[in-house]
Coordinates of C-alpha atoms and ligand atoms in Angstrom, one line a residue:
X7 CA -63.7 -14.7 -3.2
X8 CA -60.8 -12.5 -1.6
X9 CA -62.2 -9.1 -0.5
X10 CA -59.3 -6.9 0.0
X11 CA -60.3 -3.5 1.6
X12 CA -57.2 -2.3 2.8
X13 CA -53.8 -0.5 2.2
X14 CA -50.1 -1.5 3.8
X15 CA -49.4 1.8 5.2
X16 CA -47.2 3.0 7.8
X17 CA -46.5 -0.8 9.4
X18 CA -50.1 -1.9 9.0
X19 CA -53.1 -2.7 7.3
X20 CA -55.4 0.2 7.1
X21 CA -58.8 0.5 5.5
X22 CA -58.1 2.5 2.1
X23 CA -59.5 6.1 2.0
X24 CA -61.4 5.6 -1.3
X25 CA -64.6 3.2 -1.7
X26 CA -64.2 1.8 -4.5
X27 CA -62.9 -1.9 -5.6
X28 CA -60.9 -3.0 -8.3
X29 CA -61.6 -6.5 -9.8
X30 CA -59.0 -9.1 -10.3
X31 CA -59.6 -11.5 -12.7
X32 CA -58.0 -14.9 -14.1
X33 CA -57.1 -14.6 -17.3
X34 CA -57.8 -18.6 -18.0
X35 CA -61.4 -18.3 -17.1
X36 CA -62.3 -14.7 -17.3
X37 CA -64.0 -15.3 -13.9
X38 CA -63.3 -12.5 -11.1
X39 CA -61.5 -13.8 -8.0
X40 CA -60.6 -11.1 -5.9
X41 CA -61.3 -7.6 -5.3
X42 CA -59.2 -4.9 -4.1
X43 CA -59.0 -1.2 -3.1
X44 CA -59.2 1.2 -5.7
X45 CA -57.1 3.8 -3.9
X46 CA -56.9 7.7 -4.0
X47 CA -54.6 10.5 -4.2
X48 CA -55.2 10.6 0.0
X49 CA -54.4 7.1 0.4
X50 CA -51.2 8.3 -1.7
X51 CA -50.9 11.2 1.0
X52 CA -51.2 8.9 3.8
X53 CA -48.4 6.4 2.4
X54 CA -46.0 9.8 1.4
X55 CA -46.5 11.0 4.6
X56 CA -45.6 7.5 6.6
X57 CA -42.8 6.8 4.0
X58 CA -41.0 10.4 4.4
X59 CA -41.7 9.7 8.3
X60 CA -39.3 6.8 8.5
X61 CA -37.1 8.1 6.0
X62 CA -34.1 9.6 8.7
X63 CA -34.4 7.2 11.0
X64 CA -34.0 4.1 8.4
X65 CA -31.9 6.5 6.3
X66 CA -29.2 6.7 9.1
X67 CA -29.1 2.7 10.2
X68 CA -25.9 0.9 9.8
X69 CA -25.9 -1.8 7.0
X70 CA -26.0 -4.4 9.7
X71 CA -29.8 -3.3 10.8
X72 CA -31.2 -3.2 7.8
X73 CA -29.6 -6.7 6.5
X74 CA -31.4 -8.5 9.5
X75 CA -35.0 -7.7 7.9
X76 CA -33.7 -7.9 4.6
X77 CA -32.2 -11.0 4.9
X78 CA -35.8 -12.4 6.8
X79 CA -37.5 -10.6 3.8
X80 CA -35.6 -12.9 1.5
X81 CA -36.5 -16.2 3.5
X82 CA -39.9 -15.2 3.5
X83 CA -39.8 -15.0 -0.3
X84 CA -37.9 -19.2 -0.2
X85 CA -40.6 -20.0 2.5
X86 CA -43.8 -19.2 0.0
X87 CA -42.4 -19.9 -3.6
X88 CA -45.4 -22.3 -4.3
X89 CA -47.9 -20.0 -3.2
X90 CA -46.5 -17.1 -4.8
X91 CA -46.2 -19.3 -8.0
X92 CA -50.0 -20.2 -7.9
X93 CA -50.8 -16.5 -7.0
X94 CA -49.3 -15.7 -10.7
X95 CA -50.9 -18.2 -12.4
X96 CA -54.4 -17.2 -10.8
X97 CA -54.1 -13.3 -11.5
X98 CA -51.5 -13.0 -14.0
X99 CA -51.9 -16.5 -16.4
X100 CA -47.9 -17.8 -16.1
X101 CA -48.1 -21.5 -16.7
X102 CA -47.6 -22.9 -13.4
X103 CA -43.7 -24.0 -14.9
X104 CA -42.9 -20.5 -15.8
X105 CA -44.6 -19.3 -12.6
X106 CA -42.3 -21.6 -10.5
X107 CA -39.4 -21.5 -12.2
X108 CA -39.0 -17.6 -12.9
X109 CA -41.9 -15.9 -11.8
X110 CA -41.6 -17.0 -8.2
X111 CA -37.6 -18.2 -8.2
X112 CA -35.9 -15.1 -9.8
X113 CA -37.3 -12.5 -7.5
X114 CA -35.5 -15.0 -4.7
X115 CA -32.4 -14.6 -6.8
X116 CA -32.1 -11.0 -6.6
X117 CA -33.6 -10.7 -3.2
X118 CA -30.4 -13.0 -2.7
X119 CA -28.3 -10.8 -4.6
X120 CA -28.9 -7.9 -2.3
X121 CA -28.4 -9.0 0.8
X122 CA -25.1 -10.3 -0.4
X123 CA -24.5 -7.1 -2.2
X124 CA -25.4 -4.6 1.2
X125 CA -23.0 -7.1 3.1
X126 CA -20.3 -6.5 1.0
X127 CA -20.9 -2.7 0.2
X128 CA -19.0 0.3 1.0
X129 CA -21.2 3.1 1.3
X130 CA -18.0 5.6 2.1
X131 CA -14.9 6.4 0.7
X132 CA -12.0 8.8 1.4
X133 CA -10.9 11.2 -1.5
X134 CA -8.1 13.3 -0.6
X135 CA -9.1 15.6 2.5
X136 CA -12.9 14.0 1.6
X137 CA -15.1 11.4 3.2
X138 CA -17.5 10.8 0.3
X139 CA -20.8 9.2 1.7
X140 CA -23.2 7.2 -0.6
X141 CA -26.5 8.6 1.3
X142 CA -30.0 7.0 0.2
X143 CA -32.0 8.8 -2.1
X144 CA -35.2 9.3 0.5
X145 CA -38.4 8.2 -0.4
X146 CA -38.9 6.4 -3.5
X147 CA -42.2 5.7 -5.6
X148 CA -42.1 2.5 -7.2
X149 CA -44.5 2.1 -9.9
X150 CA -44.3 -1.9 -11.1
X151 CA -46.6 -3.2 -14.4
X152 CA -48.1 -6.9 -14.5
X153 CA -45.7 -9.0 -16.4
X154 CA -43.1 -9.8 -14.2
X155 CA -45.3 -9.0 -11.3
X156 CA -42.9 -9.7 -8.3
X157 CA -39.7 -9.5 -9.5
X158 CA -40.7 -6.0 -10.9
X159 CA -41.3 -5.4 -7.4
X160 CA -38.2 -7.1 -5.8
X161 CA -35.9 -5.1 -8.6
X162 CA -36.8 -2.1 -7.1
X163 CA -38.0 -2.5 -3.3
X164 CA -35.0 -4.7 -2.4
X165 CA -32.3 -2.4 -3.5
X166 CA -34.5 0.6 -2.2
X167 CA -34.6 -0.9 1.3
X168 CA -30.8 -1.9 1.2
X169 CA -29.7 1.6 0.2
X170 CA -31.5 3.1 3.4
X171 CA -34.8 4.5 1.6
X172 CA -38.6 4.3 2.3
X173 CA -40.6 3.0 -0.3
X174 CA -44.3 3.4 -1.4
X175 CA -45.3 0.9 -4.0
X176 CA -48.1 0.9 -6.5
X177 CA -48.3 -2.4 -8.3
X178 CA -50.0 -2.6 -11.4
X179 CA -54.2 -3.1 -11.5
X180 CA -54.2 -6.9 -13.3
X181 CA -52.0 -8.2 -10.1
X182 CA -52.2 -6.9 -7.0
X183 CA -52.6 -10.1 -5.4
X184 CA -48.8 -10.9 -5.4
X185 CA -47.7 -7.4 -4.5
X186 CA -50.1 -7.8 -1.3
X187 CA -48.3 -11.5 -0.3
X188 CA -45.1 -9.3 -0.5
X189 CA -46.5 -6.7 1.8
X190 CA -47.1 -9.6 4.3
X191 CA -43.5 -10.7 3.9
X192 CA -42.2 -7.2 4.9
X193 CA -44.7 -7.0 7.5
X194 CA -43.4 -10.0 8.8
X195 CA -39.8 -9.5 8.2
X196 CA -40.1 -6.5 10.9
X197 CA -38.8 -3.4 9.1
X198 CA -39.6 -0.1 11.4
X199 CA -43.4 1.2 10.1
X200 CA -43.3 3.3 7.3
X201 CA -40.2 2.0 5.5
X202 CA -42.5 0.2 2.7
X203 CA -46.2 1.0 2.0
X204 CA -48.5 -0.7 -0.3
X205 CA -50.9 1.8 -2.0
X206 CA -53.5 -0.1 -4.7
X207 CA -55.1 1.3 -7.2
X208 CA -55.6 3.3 -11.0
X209 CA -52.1 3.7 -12.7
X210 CA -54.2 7.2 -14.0
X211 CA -55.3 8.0 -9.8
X212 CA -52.7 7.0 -7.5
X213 CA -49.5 6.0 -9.9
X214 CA -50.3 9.8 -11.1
X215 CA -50.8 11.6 -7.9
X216 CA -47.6 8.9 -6.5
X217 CA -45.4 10.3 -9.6
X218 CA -45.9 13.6 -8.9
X219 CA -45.9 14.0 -5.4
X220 CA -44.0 16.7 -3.4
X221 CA -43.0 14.1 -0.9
X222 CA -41.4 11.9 -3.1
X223 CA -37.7 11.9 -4.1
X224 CA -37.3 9.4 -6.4
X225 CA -39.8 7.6 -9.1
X226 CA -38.6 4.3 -10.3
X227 CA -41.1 3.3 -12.9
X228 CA -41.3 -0.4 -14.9
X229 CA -44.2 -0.1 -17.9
X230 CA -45.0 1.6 -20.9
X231 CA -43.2 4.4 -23.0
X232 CA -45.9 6.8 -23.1
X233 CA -46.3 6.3 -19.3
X234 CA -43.0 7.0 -18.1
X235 CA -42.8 9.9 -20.8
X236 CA -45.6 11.2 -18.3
X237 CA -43.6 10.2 -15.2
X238 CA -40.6 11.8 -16.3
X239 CA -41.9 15.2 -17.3
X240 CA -43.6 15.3 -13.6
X241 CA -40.4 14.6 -11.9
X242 CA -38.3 17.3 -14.0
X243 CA -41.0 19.5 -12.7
X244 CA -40.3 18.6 -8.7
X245 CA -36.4 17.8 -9.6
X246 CA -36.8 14.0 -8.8
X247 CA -34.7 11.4 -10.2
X248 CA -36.5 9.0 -12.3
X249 CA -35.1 5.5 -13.3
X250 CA -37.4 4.5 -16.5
X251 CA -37.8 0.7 -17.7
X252 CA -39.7 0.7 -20.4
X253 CA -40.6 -0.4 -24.0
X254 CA -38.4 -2.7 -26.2
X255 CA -38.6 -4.0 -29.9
X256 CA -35.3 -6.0 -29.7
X257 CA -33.8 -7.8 -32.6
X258 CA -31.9 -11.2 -32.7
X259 CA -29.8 -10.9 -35.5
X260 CA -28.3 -13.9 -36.8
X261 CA -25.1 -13.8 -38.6
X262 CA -23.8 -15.8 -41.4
X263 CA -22.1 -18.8 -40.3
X264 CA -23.9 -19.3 -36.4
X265 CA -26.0 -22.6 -35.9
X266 CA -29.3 -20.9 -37.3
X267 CA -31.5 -23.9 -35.9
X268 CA -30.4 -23.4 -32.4
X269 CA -30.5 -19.4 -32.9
X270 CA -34.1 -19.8 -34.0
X271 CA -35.4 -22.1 -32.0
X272 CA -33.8 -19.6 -28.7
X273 CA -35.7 -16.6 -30.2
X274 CA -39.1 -19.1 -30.1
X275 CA -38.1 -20.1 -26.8
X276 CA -37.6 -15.9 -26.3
X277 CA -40.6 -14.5 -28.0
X278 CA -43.2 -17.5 -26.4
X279 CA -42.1 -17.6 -23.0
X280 CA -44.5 -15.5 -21.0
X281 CA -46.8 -15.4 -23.7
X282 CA -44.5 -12.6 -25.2
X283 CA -45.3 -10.1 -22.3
X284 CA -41.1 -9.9 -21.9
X285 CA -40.1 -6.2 -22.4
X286 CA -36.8 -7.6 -23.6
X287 CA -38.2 -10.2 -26.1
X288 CA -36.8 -10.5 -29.5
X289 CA -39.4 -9.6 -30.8
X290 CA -37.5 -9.1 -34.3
X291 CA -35.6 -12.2 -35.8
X292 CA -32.7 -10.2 -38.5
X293 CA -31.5 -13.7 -41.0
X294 CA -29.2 -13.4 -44.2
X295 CA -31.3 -13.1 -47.5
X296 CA -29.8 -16.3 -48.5
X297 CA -30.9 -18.8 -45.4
X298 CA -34.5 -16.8 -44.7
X299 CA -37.2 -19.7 -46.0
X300 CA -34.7 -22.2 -44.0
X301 CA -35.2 -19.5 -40.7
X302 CA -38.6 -19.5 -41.8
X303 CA -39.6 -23.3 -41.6
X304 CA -37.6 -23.5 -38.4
X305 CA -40.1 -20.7 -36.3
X306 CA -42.7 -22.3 -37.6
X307 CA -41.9 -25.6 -36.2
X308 CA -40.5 -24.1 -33.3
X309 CA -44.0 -22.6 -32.6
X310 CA -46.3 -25.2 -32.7
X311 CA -44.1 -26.5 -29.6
X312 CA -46.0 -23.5 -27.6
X313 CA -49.5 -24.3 -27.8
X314 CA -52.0 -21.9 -25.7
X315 CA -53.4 -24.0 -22.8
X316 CA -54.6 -24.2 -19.2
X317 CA -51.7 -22.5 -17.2
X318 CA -52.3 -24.4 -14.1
X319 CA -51.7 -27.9 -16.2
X320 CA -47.6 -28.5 -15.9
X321 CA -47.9 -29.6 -19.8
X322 CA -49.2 -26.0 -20.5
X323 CA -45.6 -23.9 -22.1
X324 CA -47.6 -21.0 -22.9
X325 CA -50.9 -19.8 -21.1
X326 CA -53.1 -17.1 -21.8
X327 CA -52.4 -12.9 -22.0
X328 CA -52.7 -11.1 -18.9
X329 CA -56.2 -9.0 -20.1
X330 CA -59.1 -8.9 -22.6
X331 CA -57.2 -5.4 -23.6
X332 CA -53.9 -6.9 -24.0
X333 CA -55.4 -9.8 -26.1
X334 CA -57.5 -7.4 -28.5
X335 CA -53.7 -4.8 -28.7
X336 CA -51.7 -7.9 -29.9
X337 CA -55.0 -9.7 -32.2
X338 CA -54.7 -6.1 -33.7
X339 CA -51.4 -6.0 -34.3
X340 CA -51.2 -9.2 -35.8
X341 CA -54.1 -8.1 -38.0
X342 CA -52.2 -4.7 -38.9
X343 CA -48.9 -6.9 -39.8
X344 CA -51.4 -9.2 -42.5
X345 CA -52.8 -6.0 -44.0
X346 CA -49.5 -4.2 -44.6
X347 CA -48.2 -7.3 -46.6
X348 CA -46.6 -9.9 -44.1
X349 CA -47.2 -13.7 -44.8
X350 CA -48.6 -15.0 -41.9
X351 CA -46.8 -18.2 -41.1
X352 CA -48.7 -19.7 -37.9
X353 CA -50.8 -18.7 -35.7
X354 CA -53.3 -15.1 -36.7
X355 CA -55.5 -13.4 -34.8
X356 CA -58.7 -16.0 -34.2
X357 CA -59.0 -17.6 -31.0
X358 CA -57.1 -20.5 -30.2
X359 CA -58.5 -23.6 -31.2
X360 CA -60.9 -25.1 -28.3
X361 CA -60.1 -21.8 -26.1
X362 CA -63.2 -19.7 -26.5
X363 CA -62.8 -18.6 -23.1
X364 CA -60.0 -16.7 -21.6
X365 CA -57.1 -14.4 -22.7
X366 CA -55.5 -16.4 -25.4
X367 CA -53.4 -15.5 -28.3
X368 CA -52.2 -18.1 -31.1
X369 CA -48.1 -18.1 -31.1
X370 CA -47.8 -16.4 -34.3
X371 CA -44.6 -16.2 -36.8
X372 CA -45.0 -13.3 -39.7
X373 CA -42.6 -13.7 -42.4
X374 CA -41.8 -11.0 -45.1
X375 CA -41.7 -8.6 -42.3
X376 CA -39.7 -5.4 -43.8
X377 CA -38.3 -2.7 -41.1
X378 CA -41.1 0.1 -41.9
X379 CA -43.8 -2.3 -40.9
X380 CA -45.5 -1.5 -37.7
X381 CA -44.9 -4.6 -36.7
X382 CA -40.9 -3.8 -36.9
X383 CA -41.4 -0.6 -35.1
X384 CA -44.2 -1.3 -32.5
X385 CA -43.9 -3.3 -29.3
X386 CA -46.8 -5.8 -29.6
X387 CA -46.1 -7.5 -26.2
X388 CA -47.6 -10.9 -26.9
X389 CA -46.8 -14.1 -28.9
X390 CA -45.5 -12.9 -32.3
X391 CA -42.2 -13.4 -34.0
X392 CA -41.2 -10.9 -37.2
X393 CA -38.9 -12.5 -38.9
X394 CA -36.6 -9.9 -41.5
X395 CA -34.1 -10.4 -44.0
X396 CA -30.8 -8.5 -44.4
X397 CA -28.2 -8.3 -47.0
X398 CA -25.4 -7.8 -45.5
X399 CA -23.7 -7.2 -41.8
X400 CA -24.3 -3.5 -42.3
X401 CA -27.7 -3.3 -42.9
X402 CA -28.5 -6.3 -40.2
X403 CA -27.4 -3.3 -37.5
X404 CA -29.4 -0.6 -39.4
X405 CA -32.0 -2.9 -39.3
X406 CA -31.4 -3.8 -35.6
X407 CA -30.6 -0.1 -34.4
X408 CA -33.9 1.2 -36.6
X409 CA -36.6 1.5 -33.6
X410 CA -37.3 4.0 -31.3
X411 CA -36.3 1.3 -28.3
X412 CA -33.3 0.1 -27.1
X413 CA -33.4 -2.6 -24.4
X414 CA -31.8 -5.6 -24.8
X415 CA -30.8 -8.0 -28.1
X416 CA -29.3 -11.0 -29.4
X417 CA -26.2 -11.7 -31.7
X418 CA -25.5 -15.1 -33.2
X419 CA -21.7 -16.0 -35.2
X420 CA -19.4 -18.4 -36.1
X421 CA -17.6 -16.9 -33.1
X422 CA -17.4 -14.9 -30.0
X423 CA -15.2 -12.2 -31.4
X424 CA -17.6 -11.3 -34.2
X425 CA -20.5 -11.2 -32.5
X426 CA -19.4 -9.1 -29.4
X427 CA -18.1 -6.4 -32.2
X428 CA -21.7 -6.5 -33.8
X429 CA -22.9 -5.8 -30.2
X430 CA -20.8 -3.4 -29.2
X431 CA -22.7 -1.3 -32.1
X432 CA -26.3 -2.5 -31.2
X433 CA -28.4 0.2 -29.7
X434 CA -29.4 -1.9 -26.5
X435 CA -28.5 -2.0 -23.1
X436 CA -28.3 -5.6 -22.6
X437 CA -26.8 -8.4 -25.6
X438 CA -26.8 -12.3 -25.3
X439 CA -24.3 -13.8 -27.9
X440 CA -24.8 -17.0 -28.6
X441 CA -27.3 -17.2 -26.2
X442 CA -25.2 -16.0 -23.4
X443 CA -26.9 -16.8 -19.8
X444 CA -29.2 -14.2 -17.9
X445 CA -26.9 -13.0 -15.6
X446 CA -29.1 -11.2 -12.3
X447 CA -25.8 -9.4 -11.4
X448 CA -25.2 -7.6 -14.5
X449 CA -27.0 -4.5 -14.6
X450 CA -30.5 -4.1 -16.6
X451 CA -32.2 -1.1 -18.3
X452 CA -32.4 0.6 -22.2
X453 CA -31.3 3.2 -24.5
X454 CA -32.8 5.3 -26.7
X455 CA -36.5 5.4 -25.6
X456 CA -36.6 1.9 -23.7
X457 CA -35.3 3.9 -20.5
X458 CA -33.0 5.9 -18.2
X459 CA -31.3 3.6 -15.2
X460 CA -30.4 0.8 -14.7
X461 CA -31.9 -2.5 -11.9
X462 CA -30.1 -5.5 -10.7
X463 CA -26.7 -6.0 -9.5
X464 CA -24.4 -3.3 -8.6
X465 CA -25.9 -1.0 -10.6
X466 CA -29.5 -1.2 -9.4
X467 CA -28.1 -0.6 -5.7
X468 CA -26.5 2.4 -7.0
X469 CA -29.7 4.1 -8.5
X470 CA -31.4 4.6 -4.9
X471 CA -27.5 6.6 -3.8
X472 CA -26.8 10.1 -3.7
X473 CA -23.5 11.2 -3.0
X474 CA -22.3 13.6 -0.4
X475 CA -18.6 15.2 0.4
X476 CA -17.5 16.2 3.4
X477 CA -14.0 17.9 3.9
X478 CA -11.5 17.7 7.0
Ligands
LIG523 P1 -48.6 1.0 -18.1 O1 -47.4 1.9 -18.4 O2 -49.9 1.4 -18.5 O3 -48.6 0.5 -16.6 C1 -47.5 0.3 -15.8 C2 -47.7 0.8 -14.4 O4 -47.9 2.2 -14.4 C3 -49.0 0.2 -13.7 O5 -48.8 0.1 -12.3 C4 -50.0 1.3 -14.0 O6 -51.1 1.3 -13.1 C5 -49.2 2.6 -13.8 N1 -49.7 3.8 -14.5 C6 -50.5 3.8 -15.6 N2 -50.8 5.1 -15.9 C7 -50.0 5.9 -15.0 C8 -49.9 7.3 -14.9 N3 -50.4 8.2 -15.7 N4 -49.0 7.7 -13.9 C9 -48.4 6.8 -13.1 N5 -48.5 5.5 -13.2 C10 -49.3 5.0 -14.2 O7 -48.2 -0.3 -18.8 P2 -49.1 -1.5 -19.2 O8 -49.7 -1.2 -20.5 O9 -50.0 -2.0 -18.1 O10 -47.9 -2.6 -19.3 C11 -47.4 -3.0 -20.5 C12 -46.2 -2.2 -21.0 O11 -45.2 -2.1 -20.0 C13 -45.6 -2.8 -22.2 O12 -45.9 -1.9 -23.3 C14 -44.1 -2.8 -21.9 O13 -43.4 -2.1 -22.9 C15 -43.9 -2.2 -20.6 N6 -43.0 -3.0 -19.8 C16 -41.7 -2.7 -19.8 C17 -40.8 -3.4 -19.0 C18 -39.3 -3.1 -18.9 O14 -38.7 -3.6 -17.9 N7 -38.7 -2.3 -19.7 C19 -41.3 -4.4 -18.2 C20 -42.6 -4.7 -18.3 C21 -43.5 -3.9 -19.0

């Protein structure tokens, strides 16, 4: 079993200040297979104090220095994509297809995306008797959760590093194994010390004292809603920007006329993938009143497709949950859903059949789902499809705009036209029509309370920039 003792601070691996270990588990076999350091609010100093150290220096160098070890940082991440793949699988529970495919290949797609992006950028601009720089924003505090586990990681430390900040990151506790092969790949991709630390350790201990320390300009912060409520309330206190990606309850709605098998059997694709820990899953599938029971038999068919197995097996589509807690959140959920009156159409909240051991979750479609229902309103990250009938266009979109979240969503017509103009007045940040391509250049983040910012593309560069004028 890995023993990991140690934090990446200031351009090497130092023995962490705290003791204690945190356990990594997989969550096929329950079984512990590495431990790591449980950090503290000094190990936090230490990484502030190396991260604000660099911050000038790096802060001042020309684009060309900082794409060389960006542009080695982004061969390092092609050079390991199976063992970062199997890395997932073992702490996170990706079947090893997902874990190849997206887990390990997107974060390679925006790494890509920002070396081609700092190449082209101009980080100054003359307006009248003004030279406007775009300056980095200094040292930035990337908090990351578990269910993306690198690319979380690569949406924000990529675009950090390119826009001339330090970085001090603080993965989540469930998988700290990847974030620890990306440390190596910075080390290795020979950015000046300092420039990127690696602190492990309690979101409670050091993403808290991380958050809201003194040294730190910037929070960018990928997990929960009550979380980054947390985060954000810190950093008005210290005036720190914050980017926020958060929560999402996002709705596919499904207009009268689109081809409803394809637009159903998308959302299973959606909702499944990733065992449902997607923050942009639609979670909520909206259907006219008059084609619901035909919706309805099409999840369910769509479902069975996405048996829980073994997520090292290359049959396996969908493995198990990341955690015991997340497993028992969504089983109670799915309970919660029953009780208030939805027809449970597959799946429920027993174990899988032959699974006893590990994190699994049946893929579960609830029908007779009506917007009021906590499972409407509440994100349930895992397996579970609510399926909700509408009358008419207008109350599809109150229906679809009726959550507290607003991250991303889908729209299905007859034709383009239609459903852009039904988008246009969704509540989300991001809208696939007719299931419309992910697109890693267009930029990513929520309304409402799914976030403030935005990652990716353009955009994500943009949230590490502050602006300054000087006048000749
Ligand atoms: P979480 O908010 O508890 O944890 C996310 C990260 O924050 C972890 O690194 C954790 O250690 C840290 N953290 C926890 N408490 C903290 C505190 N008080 N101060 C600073 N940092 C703290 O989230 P979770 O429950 O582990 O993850 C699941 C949730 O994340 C889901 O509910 C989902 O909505 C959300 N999520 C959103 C997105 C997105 O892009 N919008 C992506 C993934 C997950």
């Amino acid at each position: 079993m890995q023993q990991h003792a140690d934090q990446y601070i200031g351009g090497g691996w130092r023995p962490s200040l705290g003791g204690g270990a945190l356990e990594v588990r997989n969550p096929a076999t329950e079984e512990v297979i590495a431990t790591v350091a449980a950090g503290t609010a000094a190990d936090v100093d230490a990484a502030v104090a190396a991260a604000r150290a660099a911050a000038r220096d790096w802060g001042l160098t020309s684009r060309e220095e900082r794409l060389a070890p960006l542009t080695r940082l982004r061969d390092g991440l092609a050079a390991r994509q199976q063992e970062i793949a199997e890395t997932i699988v073992a702490e996170q529970g990706s079947p090893i297809g997902f874990a190849t495919g997206v887990q390990a290949a997107l974060p390679l797609l925006v790494a890509s995306s920002y070396v081609e992006l700092l190449a082209g950028y101009e980080f100054q601009e003359k307006i009248g008797n003004s030279t406007v720089y775009a300056e980095p924003a200094g040292v930035v505090a990337a908090i990351t959760p578990w269910n993306y586990p690198l690319h979380q990681v690569v949406a924000k430390v990529l675009p950090a590093l390119a826009a001339g900040c330090t970085v001090v990151l603080k993965p989540a506790e469930d998988t700290p194994l990847v974030a620890r092969l990306f440390a190596e790949l910075v080390d290795q991709a020979g950015f000046p010390a300092g420039v990127f630390n690696l602190v492990t350790g309690v979101g409670s201990e050091v993403g808290a004292a991380l958050a809201a320390h003194p040294g730190v300009d910037l929070v960018s912060f990928t997990g929960s809603t009550a979380v980054g409520r947390s985060i954000a309330e810190h950093a008005g206190r210290g005036i720190k920007k914050v980017a926020l990606e958060l929560g999402g309850k996002s709705a596919n709605v499904v207009l009268p006329g689109a081809d409803l098998g394809r637009a159903v059997n998308v959302n299973a694709a959606n909702v499944f993938a990733n065992s449902g820990q997607t923050c942009t899953a639609w979670t909520r599938l909206l259907v006219h009143q008059d084609q619901y029971e035909e919706a309805v038999a099409i999840a369910a068919k769509a479902a069975a497709k996405y048996q829980p197995g073994d997520p090292s097996s290359a049959e396996t589509r969908m493995g198990p949950l990341v955690s015991a807690k997340q497993r028992e959140r969504v089983r109670g959920y799915i309970r919660a859903g029953v009780e208030q009156g939805a027809r449970l159409v597959v799946g429920g909240a027993e174990a899988p059949d032959g699974l006893p051991t590990g994190y699994y979750v049946q893929p579960t479609v609830l029908a007779d789902v009506t917007p009021e229902m906590t499972v409407a309103q509440e994100e349930i990250f895992g397996p579970v499809l609510s399926i909700i009938a509408y009358r008419d266009e207008d109350h599809a979109l109150e229906i679809a705009n009726g959550t507290e979240y607003g991250l991303a969503g889908g729209v299905w017509a007859a034709d383009e036209a239609t459903a852009a103009a039904f988008a246009r007045r969704m509540d989300a940040g991001q809208v696939d029509i007719n299931g419309g391509r992910f697109n890693p250049l267009a930029p990513f983040g929520g309304y409402k309370s799914s976030g403030v910012g935005r990652e990716l593309g353009r955009h994500g560069l943009e949230e590490f920039l502050q602006t300054k004028s000087i006048q000749f």
